[in-house]
Coordinates of C-alpha atoms in Angstrom, one line a residue:
Chain Y
M1083 CA 51.2 -53.0 6.9
N1084 CA 51.9 -53.0 3.2
N1085 CA 52.6 -49.5 1.7
D1086 CA 50.7 -50.4 -1.4
T1087 CA 47.3 -50.4 0.3
M1088 CA 44.6 -47.7 0.2
V1089 CA 42.8 -48.9 3.2
C1090 CA 44.2 -51.3 5.8
A1091 CA 42.2 -52.4 8.8
E1092 CA 43.8 -54.4 11.6
E1093 CA 41.6 -55.9 14.2
V1094 CA 39.2 -52.9 14.2
R1095 CA 36.8 -52.9 17.2
K1096 CA 33.9 -50.7 17.9
S1097 CA 31.1 -50.7 20.5
F1098 CA 28.0 -48.7 21.0
G1099 CA 27.6 -48.8 24.8
R1100 CA 27.6 -52.5 25.7
L1101 CA 26.8 -53.6 22.1
E1102 CA 30.0 -54.7 20.3
V1103 CA 29.3 -53.9 16.6
L1104 CA 32.8 -54.6 15.2
R1105 CA 34.7 -57.4 16.8
G1106 CA 38.1 -57.4 15.1
I1107 CA 37.8 -56.5 11.4
S1108 CA 40.9 -57.0 9.3
L1109 CA 41.0 -56.3 5.6
E1110 CA 43.0 -54.6 2.9
V1111 CA 42.0 -52.6 -0.1
R1112 CA 44.5 -51.9 -2.9
P1113 CA 44.5 -48.8 -5.0
S1114 CA 41.9 -49.1 -7.9
E1115 CA 40.3 -52.1 -6.1
V1116 CA 36.5 -52.3 -5.8
L1117 CA 35.5 -54.1 -2.6
C1118 CA 31.9 -55.0 -1.9
L1119 CA 30.8 -55.5 1.7
L1120 CA 27.8 -57.8 2.0
G1121 CA 26.0 -59.2 5.0
P1122 CA 22.7 -59.1 6.9
S1123 CA 21.6 -55.8 8.5
G1124 CA 23.2 -55.3 11.9
S1125 CA 26.4 -57.1 10.8
G1126 CA 28.4 -53.9 11.2
K1127 CA 29.2 -53.1 7.5
S1128 CA 27.9 -49.6 7.5
T1129 CA 29.6 -48.8 10.9
F1130 CA 32.9 -50.1 9.5
L1131 CA 32.5 -47.8 6.4
R1132 CA 31.8 -44.8 8.6
C1133 CA 34.9 -45.6 10.7
I1134 CA 37.0 -45.2 7.5
N1135 CA 36.4 -41.4 7.3
H1136 CA 36.1 -41.0 11.1
L1137 CA 32.4 -40.3 11.2
E1138 CA 32.6 -43.0 13.9
T1139 CA 35.6 -43.4 16.2
I1140 CA 37.1 -46.9 16.7
D1141 CA 37.7 -48.3 20.1
G1142 CA 40.5 -50.8 19.3
G1143 CA 42.7 -52.0 16.5
R1144 CA 44.3 -49.8 13.8
L1145 CA 42.8 -48.3 10.7
Y1146 CA 45.0 -46.8 8.0
V1147 CA 44.0 -44.8 4.8
D1148 CA 46.8 -44.4 2.3
G1149 CA 49.3 -45.3 4.9
E1150 CA 48.1 -42.8 7.5
L1151 CA 46.2 -43.6 10.7
V1152 CA 42.5 -42.5 10.7
G1153 CA 41.7 -39.9 13.3
Y1154 CA 45.0 -40.1 15.2
R1155 CA 48.7 -39.4 14.8
Q1156 CA 51.2 -41.8 16.2
S1157 CA 54.4 -40.5 17.8
G1158 CA 56.5 -43.2 19.4
D1159 CA 54.0 -45.6 20.8
K1160 CA 51.6 -42.9 21.8
L1161 CA 48.5 -41.9 19.9
Y1162 CA 47.4 -38.3 19.6
E1163 CA 43.9 -37.3 18.6
L1164 CA 43.7 -35.1 15.5
R1165 CA 42.2 -31.7 15.6
D1166 CA 38.8 -30.9 14.1
S1167 CA 40.5 -29.2 11.2
E1168 CA 43.0 -32.0 10.5
V1169 CA 40.2 -34.6 10.6
A1170 CA 38.2 -32.4 8.1
R1171 CA 41.2 -32.2 5.8
K1172 CA 41.6 -35.9 5.7
R1173 CA 37.9 -36.4 5.2
A1174 CA 38.1 -34.2 2.1
E1175 CA 40.2 -36.8 0.4
I1176 CA 37.6 -39.5 0.9
G1177 CA 34.2 -39.3 -0.9
M1178 CA 31.1 -40.7 0.7
V1179 CA 27.7 -41.5 -0.7
F1180 CA 24.8 -42.1 1.7
Q1181 CA 21.8 -44.4 1.6
R1182 CA 19.5 -41.4 2.0
F1183 CA 21.5 -39.1 -0.4
N1184 CA 21.7 -36.3 2.2
L1185 CA 21.8 -33.6 -0.5
F1186 CA 21.6 -30.0 0.8
P1187 CA 17.9 -29.1 0.1
H1188 CA 18.5 -25.4 0.2
M1189 CA 21.0 -25.5 -2.7
T1190 CA 20.6 -26.4 -6.4
A1191 CA 22.2 -29.4 -7.8
L1192 CA 25.1 -27.3 -9.1
E1193 CA 25.5 -25.5 -5.7
N1194 CA 25.5 -28.9 -4.0
V1195 CA 28.4 -30.0 -6.1
A1196 CA 30.4 -26.8 -6.1
E1197 CA 30.0 -26.1 -2.3
A1198 CA 32.9 -28.2 -0.9
P1199 CA 35.5 -27.3 -3.6
V1200 CA 34.9 -23.6 -2.8
R1201 CA 34.6 -23.8 1.0
V1202 CA 37.0 -26.6 1.6
G1203 CA 39.2 -26.8 -1.4
G1204 CA 39.6 -23.0 -1.7
Q1205 CA 38.8 -23.1 -5.4
H1206 CA 37.6 -20.0 -7.1
R1207 CA 33.8 -19.9 -7.4
N1208 CA 33.6 -19.8 -11.2
E1209 CA 36.2 -22.5 -11.6
A1210 CA 34.3 -24.8 -9.1
R1211 CA 31.1 -24.2 -11.0
T1212 CA 32.7 -25.1 -14.3
A1213 CA 34.0 -28.3 -12.8
A1214 CA 30.7 -29.0 -11.2
R1215 CA 28.9 -28.6 -14.5
E1216 CA 31.3 -31.2 -16.0
L1217 CA 30.6 -33.6 -13.2
L1218 CA 26.9 -33.2 -13.5
G1219 CA 27.3 -34.0 -17.2
M1220 CA 29.3 -37.1 -16.3
V1221 CA 26.4 -38.5 -14.2
G1222 CA 23.9 -37.5 -16.9
L1223 CA 22.3 -34.5 -15.3
A1224 CA 23.7 -31.6 -17.3
D1225 CA 20.2 -30.3 -17.7
K1226 CA 19.4 -30.3 -14.0
E1227 CA 22.0 -27.9 -12.6
N1228 CA 19.5 -25.3 -11.4
V1229 CA 17.0 -27.7 -10.0
Y1230 CA 16.6 -28.2 -6.2
P1231 CA 16.9 -31.7 -4.8
A1232 CA 13.2 -31.9 -3.9
Q1233 CA 12.3 -31.7 -7.6
L1234 CA 14.6 -34.6 -8.5
S1235 CA 13.8 -38.3 -8.4
G1236 CA 15.7 -40.6 -6.0
G1237 CA 18.0 -41.9 -8.7
Q1238 CA 18.8 -38.4 -9.9
Q1239 CA 19.5 -37.2 -6.3
Q1240 CA 21.9 -40.1 -5.7
R1241 CA 23.7 -39.3 -8.9
V1242 CA 24.1 -35.6 -7.8
A1243 CA 25.4 -37.0 -4.5
I1244 CA 28.0 -39.0 -6.3
A1245 CA 29.0 -35.9 -8.4
R1246 CA 29.2 -33.9 -5.1
A1247 CA 31.6 -36.5 -3.6
L1248 CA 33.7 -36.6 -6.7
A1249 CA 34.1 -32.8 -6.8
M1250 CA 36.7 -33.1 -4.1
K1251 CA 38.8 -35.4 -6.3
P1252 CA 38.9 -38.1 -3.7
K1253 CA 41.3 -41.0 -3.7
L1254 CA 38.8 -43.3 -2.2
M1255 CA 35.0 -43.5 -2.5
L1256 CA 32.7 -45.0 0.2
F1257 CA 29.2 -46.1 -0.8
D1258 CA 26.8 -46.8 2.1
E1259 CA 24.0 -48.8 0.5
P1260 CA 23.6 -46.3 -2.3
T1261 CA 20.6 -48.0 -3.9
S1262 CA 18.7 -49.2 -0.9
A1263 CA 16.4 -46.2 -0.7
L1264 CA 15.6 -46.2 -4.5
D1265 CA 12.6 -47.5 -6.4
P1266 CA 13.6 -50.7 -8.2
E1267 CA 13.5 -49.1 -11.7
L1268 CA 15.9 -46.3 -10.6
V1269 CA 18.6 -48.6 -9.2
G1270 CA 20.2 -49.2 -12.6
E1271 CA 21.0 -45.6 -13.4
V1272 CA 23.0 -45.2 -10.1
L1273 CA 24.8 -48.5 -10.6
D1274 CA 25.7 -47.5 -14.1
V1275 CA 27.5 -44.4 -12.8
M1276 CA 29.3 -46.5 -10.2
R1277 CA 30.3 -49.1 -12.7
R1278 CA 31.8 -46.4 -14.9
L1279 CA 33.7 -45.0 -11.9
A1280 CA 35.1 -48.5 -11.2
Q1281 CA 36.3 -48.8 -14.8
E1282 CA 38.1 -45.5 -14.5
G1283 CA 40.1 -47.0 -11.7
M1284 CA 38.5 -45.4 -8.6
T1285 CA 39.2 -47.2 -5.4
M1286 CA 35.8 -48.0 -4.0
I1287 CA 34.3 -49.7 -0.9
V1288 CA 30.6 -50.4 -1.5
V1289 CA 28.2 -51.6 1.2
T1290 CA 25.4 -53.1 -0.9
H1291 CA 22.7 -55.7 -1.2
E1292 CA 23.0 -55.7 -5.0
V1293 CA 24.7 -59.1 -5.5
G1294 CA 24.5 -58.7 -9.3
F1295 CA 26.5 -55.5 -9.1
A1296 CA 29.0 -57.1 -6.7
R1297 CA 29.4 -60.1 -9.0
E1298 CA 30.1 -58.0 -12.0
V1299 CA 32.1 -55.0 -10.7
A1300 CA 33.8 -56.1 -7.5
D1301 CA 37.4 -57.3 -7.3
T1302 CA 36.8 -58.6 -3.8
A1303 CA 33.6 -59.5 -2.0
V1304 CA 33.6 -59.6 1.7
F1305 CA 30.8 -61.3 3.7
M1306 CA 30.3 -59.9 7.2
D1307 CA 28.1 -61.1 10.0
R1308 CA 27.8 -60.0 13.7
G1309 CA 30.8 -57.8 13.6
V1310 CA 33.3 -60.2 12.0
V1311 CA 34.5 -60.9 8.5
V1312 CA 33.2 -64.4 7.8
E1313 CA 34.9 -64.9 4.5
S1314 CA 36.2 -63.0 1.6
G1315 CA 37.4 -63.7 -1.9
T1316 CA 36.8 -62.9 -5.5
P1317 CA 33.0 -62.6 -6.3
A1318 CA 33.3 -65.8 -8.4
E1319 CA 34.7 -67.8 -5.4
L1320 CA 32.4 -66.3 -2.8
F1321 CA 29.1 -66.5 -4.7
A1322 CA 29.8 -69.8 -6.5
A1323 CA 31.4 -71.8 -3.7
P1324 CA 30.9 -70.2 -0.2
R1325 CA 32.9 -72.1 2.3
H1326 CA 30.9 -71.1 5.4
E1327 CA 27.5 -72.2 6.3
R1328 CA 26.5 -68.6 7.3
T1329 CA 27.5 -67.2 3.9
R1330 CA 25.6 -70.0 2.2
A1331 CA 22.5 -69.3 4.3
F1332 CA 22.7 -65.5 3.5
L1333 CA 23.4 -66.0 -0.2
S1334 CA 20.5 -68.4 -0.6
K1335 CA 18.2 -65.7 0.6
V1336 CA 19.5 -62.8 -1.6
L1337 CA 20.4 -64.6 -4.8
Chain H
M629 CA -28.5 -46.2 -13.9
T630 CA -28.7 -45.6 -17.6
P631 CA -25.5 -45.2 -19.4
V632 CA -25.1 -42.0 -21.3
P633 CA -24.8 -42.7 -25.0
T634 CA -21.6 -40.6 -25.4
G635 CA -19.9 -43.1 -23.1
R636 CA -19.0 -40.3 -20.6
P637 CA -21.1 -39.9 -17.4
A638 CA -23.1 -36.7 -17.2
E639 CA -21.9 -33.7 -15.2
I640 CA -23.1 -33.7 -11.6
E641 CA -26.0 -31.2 -11.0
A642 CA -27.0 -31.9 -7.5
V643 CA -29.1 -29.7 -5.1
P644 CA -26.6 -28.5 -2.4
V645 CA -27.3 -29.4 1.2
R646 CA -29.0 -26.6 3.1
H647 CA -27.4 -25.2 6.3
P648 CA -30.1 -23.4 8.2
G649 CA -27.9 -23.5 11.4
R650 CA -25.3 -21.4 9.7
W651 CA -27.8 -18.7 8.9
V652 CA -29.1 -18.6 12.5
A653 CA -25.6 -18.4 13.9
G654 CA -24.7 -15.6 11.4
A655 CA -27.8 -13.6 12.4
V656 CA -27.0 -13.9 16.2
V657 CA -23.4 -12.8 15.6
L658 CA -24.5 -9.9 13.5
L659 CA -26.9 -8.8 16.2
L660 CA -24.3 -8.9 19.0
V661 CA -21.8 -6.9 16.9
T662 CA -24.5 -4.3 16.2
I663 CA -25.2 -3.9 19.9
A664 CA -21.5 -3.6 20.7
V665 CA -20.8 -1.1 18.0
H666 CA -23.8 1.0 18.9
S667 CA -22.8 1.0 22.6
V668 CA -19.2 2.0 21.8
A669 CA -20.3 4.7 19.4
T670 CA -23.0 6.3 21.5
N671 CA -21.4 6.1 25.0
P672 CA -20.0 9.7 25.4
R673 CA -17.5 8.5 28.0
F674 CA -15.3 6.9 25.3
G675 CA -14.5 10.5 24.3
W676 CA -14.1 9.9 20.6
G677 CA -13.7 13.6 20.0
T678 CA -10.7 13.7 22.3
F679 CA -9.5 10.5 20.6
G680 CA -9.5 12.3 17.3
D681 CA -7.8 15.4 18.7
F682 CA -4.9 13.4 20.1
F683 CA -4.5 10.6 17.5
F684 CA -1.9 12.6 15.5
D685 CA -0.6 14.6 18.4
R686 CA 3.1 15.3 18.1
R687 CA 3.9 13.7 21.4
I688 CA 1.9 10.5 20.5
L689 CA 3.6 10.2 17.1
H690 CA 7.0 10.7 18.8
G691 CA 6.0 7.8 21.2
V692 CA 5.1 5.6 18.2
V693 CA 8.6 6.3 16.7
V694 CA 10.3 5.5 20.0
T695 CA 8.3 2.3 20.4
I696 CA 9.4 1.1 16.9
E697 CA 13.0 2.1 17.7
L698 CA 12.9 0.0 21.0
T699 CA 11.3 -2.9 19.2
V700 CA 13.8 -3.0 16.3
I701 CA 17.0 -2.5 18.4
S702 CA 15.9 -5.0 21.1
M703 CA 15.0 -7.6 18.6
V704 CA 18.3 -7.2 16.8
I705 CA 20.2 -7.7 20.1
G706 CA 17.9 -10.6 21.0
I707 CA 18.4 -12.4 17.7
I708 CA 22.2 -12.0 17.6
L709 CA 22.4 -13.1 21.3
G710 CA 19.9 -16.0 20.6
V711 CA 22.0 -17.4 17.8
L712 CA 25.2 -17.1 19.9
L713 CA 23.5 -18.7 23.0
A714 CA 22.0 -21.5 20.9
V715 CA 25.3 -22.4 19.3
M716 CA 27.0 -22.3 22.7
R717 CA 24.3 -24.5 24.2
L718 CA 25.2 -27.2 21.6
S719 CA 28.9 -26.8 22.1
P720 CA 30.9 -30.0 23.1
N721 CA 32.5 -27.9 25.9
P722 CA 30.3 -28.5 29.0
L723 CA 31.3 -25.1 30.6
V724 CA 30.2 -23.2 27.5
A725 CA 27.0 -25.2 27.2
A726 CA 26.3 -24.7 30.9
S727 CA 26.8 -20.9 30.8
S728 CA 24.3 -20.7 28.0
W729 CA 21.8 -22.8 30.0
T730 CA 22.4 -20.6 33.1
Y731 CA 21.8 -17.4 31.0
V732 CA 18.5 -18.7 29.7
W733 CA 17.5 -19.9 33.1
L734 CA 18.2 -16.5 34.7
F735 CA 16.7 -14.2 32.1
R736 CA 13.7 -16.4 31.2
G737 CA 13.0 -17.1 34.9
T738 CA 12.5 -13.5 36.1
P739 CA 9.8 -11.1 34.9
V740 CA 10.9 -8.7 32.2
L741 CA 9.4 -5.8 34.2
V742 CA 11.7 -6.6 37.1
Q743 CA 14.6 -6.7 34.7
I744 CA 13.7 -3.3 33.3
L745 CA 13.7 -1.9 36.9
F746 CA 17.0 -3.6 37.7
W747 CA 18.8 -2.0 34.7
S748 CA 17.4 1.4 35.5
F749 CA 18.7 1.1 39.1
I750 CA 22.1 -0.3 38.0
S751 CA 23.9 2.8 39.3
A752 CA 22.9 1.8 42.8
L753 CA 24.9 -1.4 42.2
Y754 CA 27.8 0.0 40.2
P755 CA 28.0 3.8 40.6
R756 CA 31.0 3.9 38.2
I757 CA 31.3 1.9 35.0
S758 CA 34.6 1.3 33.4
F759 CA 36.2 -0.9 30.8
G760 CA 39.8 -2.1 31.3
V761 CA 41.9 -4.8 32.8
P762 CA 40.0 -6.4 35.8
F763 CA 41.3 -6.8 39.3
G764 CA 42.9 -3.4 39.6
G765 CA 44.5 -3.2 36.1
P766 CA 44.5 0.0 34.1
E767 CA 41.2 1.5 32.9
L768 CA 40.6 2.3 29.3
L769 CA 37.2 3.9 29.5
H770 CA 35.0 4.9 32.4
G771 CA 32.0 6.9 33.2
N772 CA 29.3 7.7 35.7
A773 CA 26.7 4.9 35.6
N774 CA 23.8 7.4 35.7
A775 CA 25.3 9.1 32.6
V776 CA 26.0 5.9 30.7
I777 CA 22.9 3.9 31.5
T778 CA 20.2 6.4 30.4
P779 CA 16.6 5.2 30.5
F780 CA 17.0 4.4 26.8
V781 CA 20.1 2.2 27.4
A782 CA 18.4 0.5 30.4
A783 CA 15.3 -0.3 28.3
I784 CA 17.4 -1.7 25.4
L785 CA 19.5 -3.8 27.7
A786 CA 16.6 -5.2 29.6
L787 CA 14.5 -6.0 26.5
G788 CA 17.3 -7.2 24.4
L789 CA 19.0 -9.4 27.0
N790 CA 15.6 -10.8 28.0
E791 CA 14.7 -11.5 24.3
G792 CA 18.0 -13.2 23.8
A793 CA 17.0 -16.0 26.2
Y794 CA 13.8 -16.7 24.3
M795 CA 15.5 -16.5 20.9
A796 CA 18.1 -18.9 22.1
E797 CA 15.5 -21.6 22.6
I798 CA 13.9 -20.8 19.3
V799 CA 17.2 -21.0 17.4
R800 CA 18.2 -24.2 19.3
A801 CA 14.9 -25.9 18.3
G802 CA 15.6 -24.9 14.7
I803 CA 19.1 -26.3 14.7
I804 CA 17.9 -29.6 16.2
S805 CA 15.2 -29.9 13.6
V806 CA 17.8 -30.2 10.8
D807 CA 18.4 -33.8 9.8
E808 CA 21.7 -35.3 11.2
G809 CA 22.5 -36.7 7.7
Q810 CA 23.1 -33.1 6.6
T811 CA 25.8 -32.6 9.2
E812 CA 27.3 -36.0 8.3
A813 CA 27.3 -35.2 4.6
A814 CA 29.0 -31.8 5.2
H815 CA 31.6 -33.5 7.5
A816 CA 32.2 -36.2 4.9
L817 CA 33.0 -33.5 2.4
G818 CA 35.7 -32.1 4.7
M819 CA 33.7 -29.1 6.1
T820 CA 34.6 -28.0 9.6
R821 CA 32.0 -27.7 12.4
L822 CA 31.8 -24.0 12.0
Q823 CA 31.4 -24.2 8.2
T824 CA 28.8 -26.9 8.6
M825 CA 26.8 -24.7 11.0
R826 CA 27.0 -21.6 8.9
R827 CA 26.5 -23.0 5.4
I828 CA 24.4 -26.1 5.9
V829 CA 22.6 -26.2 9.2
L830 CA 21.6 -22.6 10.0
P831 CA 20.1 -21.9 6.5
Q832 CA 17.9 -24.9 6.9
A833 CA 17.0 -24.1 10.5
M834 CA 15.6 -20.8 9.3
R835 CA 12.3 -22.3 8.2
V836 CA 11.7 -23.4 11.8
I837 CA 13.1 -20.2 13.3
I838 CA 11.3 -17.6 11.3
P839 CA 7.6 -18.1 12.3
P840 CA 8.2 -17.9 16.1
T841 CA 10.6 -15.0 15.6
G842 CA 7.7 -13.1 14.0
N843 CA 5.6 -13.8 17.0
E844 CA 8.4 -12.6 19.3
T845 CA 8.6 -9.3 17.3
I846 CA 4.9 -8.7 17.7
S847 CA 5.2 -9.6 21.4
M848 CA 8.2 -7.3 21.8
L849 CA 6.3 -4.4 20.3
K850 CA 3.7 -4.7 23.1
T851 CA 6.3 -5.5 25.8
T852 CA 8.0 -2.1 25.1
S853 CA 5.0 -0.5 26.9
L854 CA 6.5 -1.8 30.2
V855 CA 9.3 0.7 29.7
S856 CA 6.8 3.4 30.8
V857 CA 7.6 2.4 34.4
I858 CA 11.1 3.9 34.1
A859 CA 9.6 7.1 32.6
Y860 CA 10.9 6.7 29.1
S861 CA 8.6 8.3 26.6
E862 CA 7.5 5.4 24.4
L863 CA 3.9 5.3 23.2
L864 CA 2.2 4.4 26.4
Y865 CA 4.2 6.8 28.6
S866 CA 3.5 9.6 26.0
A867 CA -0.2 8.9 26.4
Q868 CA 0.2 8.8 30.2
L869 CA 2.0 12.2 30.2
I870 CA -0.9 13.8 28.3
Y871 CA -3.7 12.4 30.5
S872 CA -1.8 13.3 33.7
V873 CA -2.4 16.9 32.6
N874 CA -5.9 16.7 31.0
Y875 CA -7.3 13.8 33.0
R876 CA -8.8 12.2 29.8
Q877 CA -7.4 8.7 30.6
I878 CA -9.9 6.6 28.5
P879 CA -9.5 8.4 25.2
L880 CA -5.7 8.6 25.5
L881 CA -5.5 4.9 26.3
L882 CA -7.7 4.3 23.3
V883 CA -5.3 6.3 21.1
A884 CA -2.3 4.2 22.4
S885 CA -4.2 1.0 21.9
A886 CA -5.2 2.0 18.3
W887 CA -1.6 2.7 17.4
Y888 CA -0.4 -0.6 19.0
L889 CA -3.1 -2.4 16.9
I890 CA -2.0 -0.6 13.7
M891 CA 1.6 -1.6 14.3
T892 CA 0.9 -5.2 15.2
T893 CA -1.4 -5.5 12.2
V894 CA 1.4 -4.3 9.9
L895 CA 3.8 -6.8 11.5
S896 CA 1.3 -9.7 11.2
I897 CA 0.9 -9.0 7.5
G898 CA 4.7 -8.9 7.1
Q899 CA 5.0 -12.2 9.0
Y900 CA 2.4 -13.9 6.8
Y901 CA 4.4 -13.1 3.7
I902 CA 7.8 -14.0 5.2
E903 CA 6.5 -17.4 6.4
R904 CA 5.0 -18.0 3.0
R905 CA 8.3 -17.3 1.3
Y906 CA 10.2 -19.6 3.6
S907 CA 7.7 -22.5 3.2
R908 CA 8.9 -22.7 -0.4
G909 CA 10.8 -25.8 -1.1
A910 CA 9.0 -27.5 1.8
S911 CA 5.6 -27.6 0.0
R912 CA 5.2 -27.5 -3.7
N913 CA 1.8 -25.8 -3.6
L914 CA 1.8 -22.5 -1.7
P915 CA -1.5 -21.6 0.0
D916 CA -3.4 -18.6 -1.4
T917 CA -2.8 -15.2 -0.1
P918 CA -5.8 -13.6 1.6
L919 CA -6.2 -11.4 -1.5
Q920 CA -6.3 -14.3 -3.8
R921 CA -8.7 -16.1 -1.5
L922 CA -11.0 -13.1 -1.4
R923 CA -11.0 -12.8 -5.2
R924 CA -11.8 -16.5 -5.5
T925 CA -14.7 -16.3 -3.0
V926 CA -16.2 -13.3 -4.8
F927 CA -15.8 -15.2 -8.1
S928 CA -17.4 -18.4 -6.8
F929 CA -20.4 -16.4 -5.4
R930 CA -21.0 -14.9 -8.8
H931 CA -20.8 -18.4 -10.2
A932 CA -23.2 -19.8 -7.6
S933 CA -25.9 -17.3 -8.6
V934 CA -25.9 -18.6 -12.1
P935 CA -28.9 -21.1 -12.3
G936 CA -27.8 -24.7 -12.7
A937 CA -24.3 -24.2 -11.4
S938 CA -23.6 -26.0 -8.2
G939 CA -20.8 -25.0 -5.9
E940 CA -20.6 -23.6 -2.5
G941 CA -17.6 -21.6 -1.2
R942 CA -15.6 -23.6 1.2

C-alpha cells in the first residue's frame, strides 16, 4: 500500500446473506483526487461507498483510509474490531452526503450544520454557529439558516446536507447519488457546489449517474458492474474509448 | 351556455340539495335525549340533593387530590421506565433485550388489580426489606416491609411498574418509526449510538409517542380507582367510606363519576392541544381548534341566512 493514498481498497468483498455484492474491489484514491463511480444499479457502488466509513462492514479484503484500516486495528497478523466510540471518531473525519439528504427534520438548517461540531467536535456552541453560518453562505443559503428542512426544496436540502458534512472539516467526502432524488432543474445547483469543492482540492468519491459532471470534474472514472471494477481511467479515456463491451453497453444508454 | 360578456363566468348561485333525512334523525335524537334527561332529573332515587351536598365534601376533595397525585407519580415512573425498557429492547446485547421483553411480558400479561394486591401483600413475601451487598454482605439500609410499603407506596409501585410495560411498547413503536437514514446520517457525522438516540431519534419519535401517552394518562386516571381495594383513600374509596356510613351509594358514586369526568375532560383538552403542537412540521396546515370551528360555523350560519348566498356548513 502506498502511503500517499487517501483511500486504498484491496480485494474488498461483501455479501448480504448469499448475495455477493462486492466481489473483490481494488482501487486507490489520492489526496485531492475526484473519483466518480459509475455503473448500473445493483452493481455495488453505493455499498462500496458505505463500506468506506464503516456503515457497512466488509467480509474480506482490506480497506484503508489515510493509511489506517477501516473498522479494525491490526496488531501482528490479528485484527481487532474497533469500539463504537473509535469507529465514531474515524467517521467524523469522513463526510457523507446521501441520496435522500437525511437532514434532521426537527432542526433548522443552521442547527443541522452546527450539531456535529458541538456534539462530536466539542466546539463551543457560538463558535460552531458562526462556522455553520459561513458554510451555509458558501452553499448559497445564508438566508435560510432558521428554516426547517421541510420548507426547503430538494436542491436546497442537499446543499444544507453538504454544508453539514463539511462542518466536521473532513479529509474525504463521500457522495451517494447526491442528485438522483432531485427534480432535473435542481440538479445544477448541487453539482455547482460539488464542482467548487473539487476545485478547492477536496478528496471526493462520487457515486453518480451524471456523466456530464464526471466527464468535467472527475480525475478518475470507475465503471463497476456486478460487484467488480470493469474498467477505470481518466474520464476522457473511459467515455471516449471504453475497452469493455459492458462499459460500452452502459454508456450507450446513459450518454 | 351563453358566455358572459365580461369574459368571466358568473358566480354560482345554486339551490342547495335538501336533506330531509337529517331533519328526521335530528328530531328523533332530540326526543330520546329529552326522555333521558327527564327521567334522570325526576327519578328521586338518583338523590341529586345528596349529590349536591357531597360534591364539595372535604373527604371527596381530598380523594380528588390523591387521585391526581397517584396519576402523576405513576405516569412519571411509567414514562421513565418505558423509555429505559424500549432502549433496552433495541439493544444489541441479547440478554438486555430479553430482560426487557420478559418485563413487558410479565407486567402486561397479569391484571393490574392483581399486581396492586401483590404489592400490598409484599410483606408476606419479604417481611424485612434491606439494601446492601447481596448473599450475606453488609446491609446499608433496612426496614420492616409493612412500614416501608405503605398502601401509597404499594399503589405507586403497582401502577407505575405496570404502566412502564405499556409505555415501553409505545416508545419502541416511536423509535422504530424514525427513518433509518436519520441514524445513518448521525453515525456518518461521527455521533455515537447514545448521542444519536438522544439528539436525533428520540426527539423525532415524540410525534408518535405523545398521542398514545395522552391516552395512557387518561386511562391511568381511571385505573387509580382500583387502588380502593387496598383501602387507600383515593376518590372512589373516599366515596365508598362515606356511603358505608350513610348508605347513599348511588348519589356518592355519581359524585365520584362526575369528578372523574371533569378530570378526564381537562386531560382530553390538554391532549388535544399537545397533539396539535407536535403535528407542526408534519403538516403545514394545522386543523382548526374547536373554538375556531365553532366561530366559523356560527359565521357561516349567519351567512346562509342572507338571501342569495349559498353555502351549507360542512
